Tab-separated table of C-alpha atoms in Angstrom:
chain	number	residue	atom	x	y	z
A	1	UNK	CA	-4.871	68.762	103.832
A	2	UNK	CA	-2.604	71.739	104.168
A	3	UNK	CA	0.217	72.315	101.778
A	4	UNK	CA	3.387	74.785	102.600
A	5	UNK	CA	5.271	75.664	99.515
A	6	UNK	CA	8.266	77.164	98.603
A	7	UNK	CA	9.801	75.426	101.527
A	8	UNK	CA	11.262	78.895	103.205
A	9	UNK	CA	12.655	76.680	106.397
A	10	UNK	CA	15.061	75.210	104.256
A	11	UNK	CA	17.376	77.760	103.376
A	12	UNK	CA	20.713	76.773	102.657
A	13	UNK	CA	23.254	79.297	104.819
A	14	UNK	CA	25.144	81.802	102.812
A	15	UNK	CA	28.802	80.457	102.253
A	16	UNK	CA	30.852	83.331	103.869
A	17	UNK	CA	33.085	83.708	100.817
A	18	UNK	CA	30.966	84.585	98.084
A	19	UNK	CA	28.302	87.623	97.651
A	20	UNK	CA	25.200	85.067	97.042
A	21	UNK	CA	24.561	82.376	99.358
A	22	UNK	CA	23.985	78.661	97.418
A	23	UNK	CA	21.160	77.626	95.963
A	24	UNK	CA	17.945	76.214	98.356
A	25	UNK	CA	18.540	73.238	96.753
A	26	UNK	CA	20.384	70.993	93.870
A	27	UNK	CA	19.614	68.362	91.834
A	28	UNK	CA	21.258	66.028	89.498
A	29	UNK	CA	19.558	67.769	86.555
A	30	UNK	CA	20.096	69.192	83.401
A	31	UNK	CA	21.284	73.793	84.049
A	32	UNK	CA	19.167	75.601	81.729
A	33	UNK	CA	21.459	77.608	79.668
A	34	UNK	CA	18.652	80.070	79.109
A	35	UNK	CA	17.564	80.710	82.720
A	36	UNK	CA	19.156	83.833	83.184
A	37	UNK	CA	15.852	85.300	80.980
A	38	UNK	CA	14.275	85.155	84.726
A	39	UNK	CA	16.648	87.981	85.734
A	40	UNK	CA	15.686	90.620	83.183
A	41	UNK	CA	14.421	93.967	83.712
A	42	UNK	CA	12.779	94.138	80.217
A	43	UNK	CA	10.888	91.337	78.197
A	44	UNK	CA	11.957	87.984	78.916
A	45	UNK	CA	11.766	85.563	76.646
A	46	UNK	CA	10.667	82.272	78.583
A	47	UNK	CA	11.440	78.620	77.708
A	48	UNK	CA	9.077	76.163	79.477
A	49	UNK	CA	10.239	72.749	79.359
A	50	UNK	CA	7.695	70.532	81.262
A	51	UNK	CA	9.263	67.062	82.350
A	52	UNK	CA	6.567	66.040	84.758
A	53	UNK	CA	4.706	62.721	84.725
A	54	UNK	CA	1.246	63.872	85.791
A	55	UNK	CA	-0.543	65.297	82.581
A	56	UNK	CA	-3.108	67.320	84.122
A	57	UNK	CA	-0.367	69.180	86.671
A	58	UNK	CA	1.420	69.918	83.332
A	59	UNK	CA	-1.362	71.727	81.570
A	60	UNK	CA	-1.989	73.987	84.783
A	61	UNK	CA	1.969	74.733	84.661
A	62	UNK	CA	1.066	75.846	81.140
A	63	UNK	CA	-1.875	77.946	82.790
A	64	UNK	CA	0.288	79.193	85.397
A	65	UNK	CA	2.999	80.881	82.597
A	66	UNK	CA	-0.195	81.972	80.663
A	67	UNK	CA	-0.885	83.734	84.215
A	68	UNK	CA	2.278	85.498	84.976
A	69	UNK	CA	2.309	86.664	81.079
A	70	UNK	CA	-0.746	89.038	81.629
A	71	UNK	CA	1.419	90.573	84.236
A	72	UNK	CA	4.732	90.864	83.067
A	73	UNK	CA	6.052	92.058	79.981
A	74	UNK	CA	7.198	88.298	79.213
A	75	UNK	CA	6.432	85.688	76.432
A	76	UNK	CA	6.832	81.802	76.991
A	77	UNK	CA	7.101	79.093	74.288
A	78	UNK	CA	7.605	75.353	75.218
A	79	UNK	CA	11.044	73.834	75.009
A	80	UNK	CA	12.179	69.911	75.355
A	81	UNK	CA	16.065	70.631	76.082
A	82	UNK	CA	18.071	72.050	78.025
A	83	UNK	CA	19.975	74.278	75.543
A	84	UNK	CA	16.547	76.942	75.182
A	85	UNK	CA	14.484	76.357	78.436
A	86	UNK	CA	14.961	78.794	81.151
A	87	UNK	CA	12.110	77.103	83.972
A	88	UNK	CA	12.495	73.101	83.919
A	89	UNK	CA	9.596	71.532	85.715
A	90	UNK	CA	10.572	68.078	86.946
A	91	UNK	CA	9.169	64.957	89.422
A	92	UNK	CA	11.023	65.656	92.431
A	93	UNK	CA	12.644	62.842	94.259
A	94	UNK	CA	12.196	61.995	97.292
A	95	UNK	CA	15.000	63.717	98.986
A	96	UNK	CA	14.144	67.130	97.896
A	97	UNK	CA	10.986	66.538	100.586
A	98	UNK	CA	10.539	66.239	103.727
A	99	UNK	CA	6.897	64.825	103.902
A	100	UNK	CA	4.357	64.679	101.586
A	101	UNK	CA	2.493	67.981	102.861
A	102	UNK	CA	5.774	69.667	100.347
A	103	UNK	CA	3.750	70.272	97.093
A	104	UNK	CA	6.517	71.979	95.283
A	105	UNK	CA	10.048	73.698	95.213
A	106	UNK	CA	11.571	76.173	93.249
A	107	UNK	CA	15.145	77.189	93.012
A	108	UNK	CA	15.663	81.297	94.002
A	109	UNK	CA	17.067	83.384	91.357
A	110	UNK	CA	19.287	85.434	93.416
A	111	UNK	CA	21.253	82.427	94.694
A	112	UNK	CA	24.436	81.333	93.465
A	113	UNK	CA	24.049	77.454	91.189
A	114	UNK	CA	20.084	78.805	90.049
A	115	UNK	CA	19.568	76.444	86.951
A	116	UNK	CA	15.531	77.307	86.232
A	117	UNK	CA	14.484	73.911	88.285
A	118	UNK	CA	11.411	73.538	89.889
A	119	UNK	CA	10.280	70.127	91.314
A	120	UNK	CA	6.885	69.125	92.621
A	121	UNK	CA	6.178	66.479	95.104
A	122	UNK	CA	4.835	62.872	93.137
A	123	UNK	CA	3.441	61.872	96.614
A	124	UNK	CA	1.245	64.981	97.681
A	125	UNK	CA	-2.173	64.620	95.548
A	126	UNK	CA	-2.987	68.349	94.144
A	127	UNK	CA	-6.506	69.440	92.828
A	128	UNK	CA	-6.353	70.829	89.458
A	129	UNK	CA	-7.152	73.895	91.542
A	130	UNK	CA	-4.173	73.736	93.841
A	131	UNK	CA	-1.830	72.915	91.007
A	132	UNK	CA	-2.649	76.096	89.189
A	133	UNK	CA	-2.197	78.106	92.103
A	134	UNK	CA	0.635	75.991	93.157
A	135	UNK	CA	3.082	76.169	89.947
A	136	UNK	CA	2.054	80.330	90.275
A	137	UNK	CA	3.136	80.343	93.299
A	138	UNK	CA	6.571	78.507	92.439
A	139	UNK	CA	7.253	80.605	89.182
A	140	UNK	CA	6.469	84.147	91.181
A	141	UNK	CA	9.593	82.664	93.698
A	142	UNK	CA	11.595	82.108	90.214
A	143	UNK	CA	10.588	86.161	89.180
A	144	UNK	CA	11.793	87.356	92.794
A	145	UNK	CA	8.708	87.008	94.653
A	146	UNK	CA	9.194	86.172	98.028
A	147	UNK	CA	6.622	84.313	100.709
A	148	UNK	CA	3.612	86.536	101.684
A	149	UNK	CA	1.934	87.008	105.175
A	150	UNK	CA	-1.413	88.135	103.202
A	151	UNK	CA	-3.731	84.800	102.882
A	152	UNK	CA	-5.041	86.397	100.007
A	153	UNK	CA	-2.214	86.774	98.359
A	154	UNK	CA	-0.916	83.683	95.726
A	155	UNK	CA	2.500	83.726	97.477
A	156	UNK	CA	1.170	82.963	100.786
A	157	UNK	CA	3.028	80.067	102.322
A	158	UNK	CA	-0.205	77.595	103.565
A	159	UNK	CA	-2.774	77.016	100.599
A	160	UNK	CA	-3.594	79.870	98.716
A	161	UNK	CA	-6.937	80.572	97.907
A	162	UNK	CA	-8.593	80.723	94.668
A	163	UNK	CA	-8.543	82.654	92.000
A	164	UNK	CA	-4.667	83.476	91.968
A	165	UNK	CA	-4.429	87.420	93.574
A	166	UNK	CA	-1.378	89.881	93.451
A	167	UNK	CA	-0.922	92.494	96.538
A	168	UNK	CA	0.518	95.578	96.761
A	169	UNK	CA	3.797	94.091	98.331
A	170	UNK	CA	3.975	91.613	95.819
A	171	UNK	CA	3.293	94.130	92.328
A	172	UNK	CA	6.256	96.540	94.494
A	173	UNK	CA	8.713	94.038	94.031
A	174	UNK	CA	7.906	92.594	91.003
A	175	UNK	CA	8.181	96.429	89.630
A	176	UNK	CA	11.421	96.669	90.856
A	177	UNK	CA	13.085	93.882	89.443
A	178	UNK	CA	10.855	93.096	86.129
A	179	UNK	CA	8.922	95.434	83.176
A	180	UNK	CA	4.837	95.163	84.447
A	181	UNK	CA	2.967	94.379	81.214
A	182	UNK	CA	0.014	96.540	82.322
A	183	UNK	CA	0.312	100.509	83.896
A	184	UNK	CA	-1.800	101.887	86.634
A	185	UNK	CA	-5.140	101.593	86.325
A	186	UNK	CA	-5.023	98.803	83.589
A	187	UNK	CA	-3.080	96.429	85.839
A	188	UNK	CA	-5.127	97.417	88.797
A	189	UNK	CA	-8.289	95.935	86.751
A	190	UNK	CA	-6.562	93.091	85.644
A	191	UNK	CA	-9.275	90.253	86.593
A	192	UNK	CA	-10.303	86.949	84.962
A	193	UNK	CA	-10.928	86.565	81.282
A	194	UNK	CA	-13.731	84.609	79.280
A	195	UNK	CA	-15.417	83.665	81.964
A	196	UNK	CA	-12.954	81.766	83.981
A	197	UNK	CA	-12.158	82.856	87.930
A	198	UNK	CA	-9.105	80.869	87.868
A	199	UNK	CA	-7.386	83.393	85.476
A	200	UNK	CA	-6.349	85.354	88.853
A	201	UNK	CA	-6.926	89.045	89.956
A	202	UNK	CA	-4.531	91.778	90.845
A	203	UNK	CA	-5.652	94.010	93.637
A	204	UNK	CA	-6.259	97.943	93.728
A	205	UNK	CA	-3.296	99.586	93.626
A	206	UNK	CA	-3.224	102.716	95.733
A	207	UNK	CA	-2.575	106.226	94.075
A	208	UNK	CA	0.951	105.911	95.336
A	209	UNK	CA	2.098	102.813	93.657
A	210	UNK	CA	0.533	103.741	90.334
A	211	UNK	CA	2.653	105.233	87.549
C-alpha cells in the first residue's frame, strides 16, 4: 500500500499580514517550550518526548533521532513534559487525516504557531521498516528538509526505500540552516554501522559541495 507523507497538499495559505504563513496544521496539544532547539545553526540540544500508543513505532522514533544524530551536530535525550521536549510525537486524531494512506505529519519550522508536534496516523499499519524511515522522514521536515523528487532519497513523498539515504539537495540545505556533524569525505562515507542496513547512507558528495 502506498503511503504519502508530510502531507505537502495541505498547506495552510500564508495570512497576508504576517512574514510566516501559519502552521500546516494545529492541534489541541501541549507547545514545547524547547522547540526552538530545531532552529539552531550550532548543536541542538533535542528533547524527545514520545506519547504514542504503538510500542514498536516508538522505538523506531528513537532509531530515527539516533539517525539524524550521526548527521548533525545534535544530541537527543528523552523527555515526558512539555517544559524540556522540543519534538512531541503524538497519536494523531482523526481530523489531522484525510485517509488512512496519511502515515504521518509534522509541523514546519519556518511557520508561524510551530510547537515540535508530529502526529502519525493510528489507522495506517506501518512495518517496522516503514516506521523508521517514516519518523526520518518527518523529523528531516522538522530540521528544514523539504519533499524530494529523488526516490532514493528519505524525503521522497511516496514510500521511501530502505536503508534511509541523504542527496546532495537534501545535505545543501541541511548545511545551510544546521552544523553537519561529519566534513567532506567523512560524511560522504557515512553508511550503516554494526551490521545493520537500516542505519541509512549518505550519498557521494561531489567535489563542489565538500568543505
Amino acid at each position: 500500500m502506498k503511503r504519502l507523507l508530510g502531507l505537502a497538499i495541505l498547506f495552510v495559505s500564508a495570512c497576508r499580514g504576517g512574514s510566516q504563513p501559519l502552521s500546516n496544521w494545529t492541534a489541541e496539544l501541549a507547545p514545547c517550550r524547547q522547540s526552538g532547539e530545531l532552529l539552531k545553526h550550532g548543536h541542538m540540544e533535542i528533547g524527545l518526548w514520545t506519547k504514542v500508543s504503538n510500542d514498536s513505532l516508538a522505538a523506531e522514533i528513537r532509531r530515527a533521532m539516533d539517525f539524524w544524530a550521526n548527521v548533525l551536530d545534535m544530541r537527543w535525550q528523552e523527555r515526558h513534559d512539555s517544559q524540556t521536549c522540543s519534538i512531541q510525537v503524538v497519536d494523531g486524531s482523526p481530523g489531522l487525516f484525510r485517509n488512512n494512506l496519511i502515515a504521518a505529519r509534522s509541523q514546519f519550522a519556518d511557520r508561524r504557531s510551530f510547537h515540535g508536534w508530529i502526529a502519525f496516523n493510528p489507522k495506517c499499519p506501518l512495518t517496522v521498516v516503514d516506521a523508521y524511515l517514516t519518523a526520518i522522514h518527518e523529523i528531516g521536515h522538522m530540521l528544514g528538509l523539504q519533499h524530494s523528487p529523488n526516490p532514493k532519497s528519505v524525503m521522497y513523498f511516496l514510500d521511501p526505500e530502505s536503508p534511509p539515504t541523504l542527496d546532495e539537495k537534501d545535505l545543501a540545505l541541511l548545511r545551510a540552516r544546521h552544523k553537519l556533524r561529519q566534513r567532506g569525505a567523512d560524511l560522504a562515507a557515512f553508511a550503516a554501522r554494526g551490521g545493520q542496513p537500516s542505519q541509512g547512507t549518505v550519498e557521494p558528495l561531489t567535489s563542489g559541495m565538500s568543505r
